[in-house]
Amino acid sequence: MAQPIQTIKKIELTEEQKKAQSLENLLSEVAENKDSLLETLHLLQELHDSGILDALGSLVKAKESVAKIAVGQLTRPPVTNMINNAMAAGGALTAIDPEMTQKLMTSVANGLQKAEQGLQSGEKVGILDLMKVLKDPDINRAIGFGLNLLKGIGEGLKE
C-alpha cells in the first residue's frame, strides 16, 4: 500500500527566476499587442514633437495650483449660473414632445427663408397690408400659435 503524503513541498522561486518569469510574461504581452503599442508610440512621438507632451507634463507637475485655479473659476457666479441654467433648460426640454420640437424647428427654418426673401425684395409693409395678410391661413395660424405661446408664458410667469 502507498504511503500517505505527509508534507507538501512548495516550490520557492528565487529572485532571479521571478524576474525571468516576469520578463517572459512582459515579452509575451508585447508580442501579442505589437500593433497597439506601435500606434501608442507613434502618438506619443507626435505629442512630443508638437510640444503637447511637455505642456501636459508641466500641467501634471503643477496639479495643485491648477486644481485651485479650476475650482476657483468653476465656483464663480457666472459659471454656476450657466450650469444652473443649462440644467433648468435640460429639465424643460424633457417635458417637450420631440415631434413638436422638430415641427417647430422646421417651421422656424422655413420662416427664416421666407423672411430672407422678404428682406431681399425690400417691399414696405403698410397697415392695409397687415389687415390683408390676416386672411392668409398660414399667417393666421402663426399669429394664433404666437398668441397662445404668449398666453402660456404669461400663465407660467403668474405662478
Short mmCIF file of C-alpha atoms in Angstrom, two decimals:
data_model
loop_
_atom_site.label_atom_id
_atom_site.label_comp_id
_atom_site.label_asym_id
_atom_site.label_seq_id
_atom_site.Cartn_x
_atom_site.Cartn_y
_atom_site.Cartn_z
CA MET A 1 0.00 0.00 0.00
CA ALA A 2 1.17 3.56 -0.78
CA GLN A 3 2.41 5.82 1.90
CA PRO A 4 0.25 8.93 2.61
CA ILE A 5 1.75 12.30 1.77
CA GLN A 6 2.87 13.90 4.98
CA THR A 7 4.27 17.20 3.71
CA ILE A 8 3.74 19.34 0.64
CA LYS A 9 6.85 20.95 -0.71
CA LYS A 10 6.16 24.39 -2.08
CA ILE A 11 8.47 25.38 -4.87
CA GLU A 12 10.10 28.64 -3.96
CA LEU A 13 11.32 30.68 -6.90
CA THR A 14 14.48 32.63 -6.48
CA GLU A 15 14.52 36.33 -7.12
CA GLU A 16 16.29 35.71 -10.44
CA GLN A 17 13.65 33.16 -11.51
CA LYS A 18 10.84 35.59 -10.59
CA LYS A 19 12.47 38.32 -12.68
CA ALA A 20 12.97 35.96 -15.61
CA GLN A 21 9.36 34.79 -15.47
CA SER A 22 8.12 38.38 -15.22
CA LEU A 23 10.26 39.40 -18.18
CA GLU A 24 8.98 36.43 -20.18
CA ASN A 25 5.35 37.41 -19.43
CA LEU A 26 6.07 41.00 -20.43
CA LEU A 27 7.65 39.97 -23.72
CA SER A 28 4.69 37.73 -24.45
CA GLU A 29 2.25 40.62 -23.86
CA VAL A 30 4.35 42.95 -26.02
CA ALA A 31 4.32 40.41 -28.86
CA GLU A 32 0.54 39.98 -28.59
CA ASN A 33 -0.13 43.74 -28.57
CA LYS A 34 2.53 44.86 -31.05
CA ASP A 35 0.21 46.92 -33.28
CA SER A 36 -1.43 48.88 -30.48
CA LEU A 37 1.92 49.51 -28.78
CA LEU A 38 3.44 50.81 -32.02
CA GLU A 39 0.42 53.08 -32.54
CA THR A 40 0.76 54.36 -28.97
CA LEU A 41 4.46 55.07 -29.51
CA HIS A 42 3.69 56.99 -32.71
CA LEU A 43 1.04 59.01 -30.86
CA LEU A 44 3.47 59.80 -28.04
CA GLN A 45 6.09 60.88 -30.58
CA GLU A 46 3.58 63.22 -32.26
CA LEU A 47 2.62 64.68 -28.87
CA HIS A 48 6.30 65.15 -28.06
CA ASP A 49 7.09 66.76 -31.43
CA SER A 50 4.21 69.21 -31.10
CA GLY A 51 5.16 70.19 -27.53
CA ILE A 52 1.87 68.99 -26.07
CA LEU A 53 3.61 66.28 -24.05
CA ASP A 54 5.81 68.89 -22.34
CA ALA A 55 2.76 71.03 -21.60
CA LEU A 56 0.91 68.04 -20.12
CA GLY A 57 3.95 67.17 -18.01
CA SER A 58 4.08 70.70 -16.64
CA LEU A 59 0.36 70.63 -16.00
CA VAL A 60 0.65 67.41 -14.01
CA LYS A 61 3.58 68.80 -12.00
CA ALA A 62 1.55 71.90 -11.13
CA LYS A 63 -1.63 69.92 -10.40
CA GLU A 64 -2.37 71.53 -7.03
CA SER A 65 -2.19 75.11 -8.27
CA VAL A 66 -4.08 74.17 -11.45
CA ALA A 67 -6.80 72.49 -9.38
CA LYS A 68 -7.12 75.59 -7.19
CA ILE A 69 -7.49 77.81 -10.26
CA ALA A 70 -10.01 75.45 -11.89
CA VAL A 71 -12.14 75.21 -8.74
CA GLY A 72 -11.94 78.98 -8.31
CA GLN A 73 -13.16 79.51 -11.87
CA LEU A 74 -15.93 76.94 -11.59
CA THR A 75 -17.33 78.49 -8.42
CA ARG A 76 -17.63 81.99 -9.89
CA PRO A 77 -21.28 83.17 -10.05
CA PRO A 78 -21.39 83.45 -13.88
CA VAL A 79 -20.23 79.86 -14.26
CA THR A 80 -22.59 78.49 -11.61
CA ASN A 81 -25.42 80.48 -13.20
CA MET A 82 -24.58 78.96 -16.58
CA ILE A 83 -24.56 75.44 -15.12
CA ASN A 84 -27.86 76.04 -13.32
CA ASN A 85 -29.42 77.50 -16.49
CA ALA A 86 -28.23 74.54 -18.56
CA MET A 87 -29.72 72.11 -16.05
CA ALA A 88 -33.02 74.03 -15.99
CA ALA A 89 -33.13 74.15 -19.80
CA GLY A 90 -32.41 70.42 -19.94
CA GLY A 91 -35.22 69.76 -17.49
CA ALA A 92 -37.61 71.90 -19.51
CA LEU A 93 -36.64 70.14 -22.74
CA THR A 94 -37.56 66.77 -21.25
CA ALA A 95 -41.15 67.98 -20.87
CA ILE A 96 -41.46 68.94 -24.56
CA ASP A 97 -42.65 66.43 -27.15
CA PRO A 98 -39.73 65.80 -29.57
CA GLU A 99 -42.07 65.68 -32.57
CA MET A 100 -43.39 69.14 -31.70
CA THR A 101 -39.83 70.44 -31.31
CA GLN A 102 -38.92 69.02 -34.73
CA LYS A 103 -42.01 70.55 -36.31
CA LEU A 104 -41.30 73.92 -34.69
CA MET A 105 -37.63 73.91 -35.75
CA THR A 106 -38.58 73.03 -39.33
CA SER A 107 -41.17 75.82 -39.31
CA VAL A 108 -38.64 78.32 -37.94
CA ALA A 109 -36.14 77.36 -40.66
CA ASN A 110 -38.86 77.80 -43.32
CA GLY A 111 -39.86 81.12 -41.75
CA LEU A 112 -36.27 82.35 -41.84
CA GLN A 113 -36.07 81.54 -45.55
CA LYS A 114 -39.28 83.47 -46.22
CA ALA A 115 -38.04 86.37 -44.08
CA GLU A 116 -34.79 86.48 -46.07
CA GLN A 117 -36.76 86.57 -49.33
CA GLY A 118 -38.91 89.40 -48.00
CA LEU A 119 -35.82 91.27 -46.85
CA GLN A 120 -34.25 90.91 -50.28
CA SER A 121 -37.37 92.20 -52.04
CA GLY A 122 -37.29 95.41 -49.98
CA GLU A 123 -41.07 95.85 -50.09
CA LYS A 124 -42.60 98.14 -47.49
CA VAL A 125 -45.50 96.86 -45.41
CA GLY A 126 -48.38 99.19 -44.62
CA ILE A 127 -51.32 98.90 -42.26
CA LEU A 128 -53.65 97.77 -45.04
CA ASP A 129 -51.13 95.06 -45.99
CA LEU A 130 -51.24 93.81 -42.38
CA MET A 131 -55.05 93.67 -42.48
CA LYS A 132 -54.98 91.73 -45.77
CA VAL A 133 -52.45 89.14 -44.61
CA LEU A 134 -54.57 88.27 -41.55
CA LYS A 135 -56.83 86.42 -44.02
CA ASP A 136 -53.90 84.23 -45.10
CA PRO A 137 -54.36 80.89 -43.26
CA ASP A 138 -50.61 80.39 -42.75
CA ILE A 139 -50.12 83.82 -41.18
CA ASN A 140 -53.30 83.42 -39.13
CA ARG A 141 -52.04 80.05 -37.86
CA ALA A 142 -48.66 81.56 -36.91
CA ILE A 143 -50.26 84.52 -35.14
CA GLY A 144 -52.60 82.17 -33.26
CA PHE A 145 -49.64 80.00 -32.29
CA GLY A 146 -47.71 83.05 -31.11
CA LEU A 147 -50.65 84.39 -29.10
CA ASN A 148 -51.20 81.01 -27.42
CA LEU A 149 -47.46 80.80 -26.74
CA LEU A 150 -47.55 84.22 -25.09
CA LYS A 151 -50.62 83.19 -23.08
CA GLY A 152 -48.84 80.07 -21.80
CA ILE A 153 -45.75 82.08 -20.91
CA GLY A 154 -47.88 84.60 -19.06
CA GLU A 155 -49.66 81.84 -17.13
CA GLY A 156 -46.30 80.35 -16.22
CA LEU A 157 -44.99 83.71 -15.01
CA LYS A 158 -48.05 84.14 -12.80
CA GLU A 159 -47.18 81.05 -10.73
#
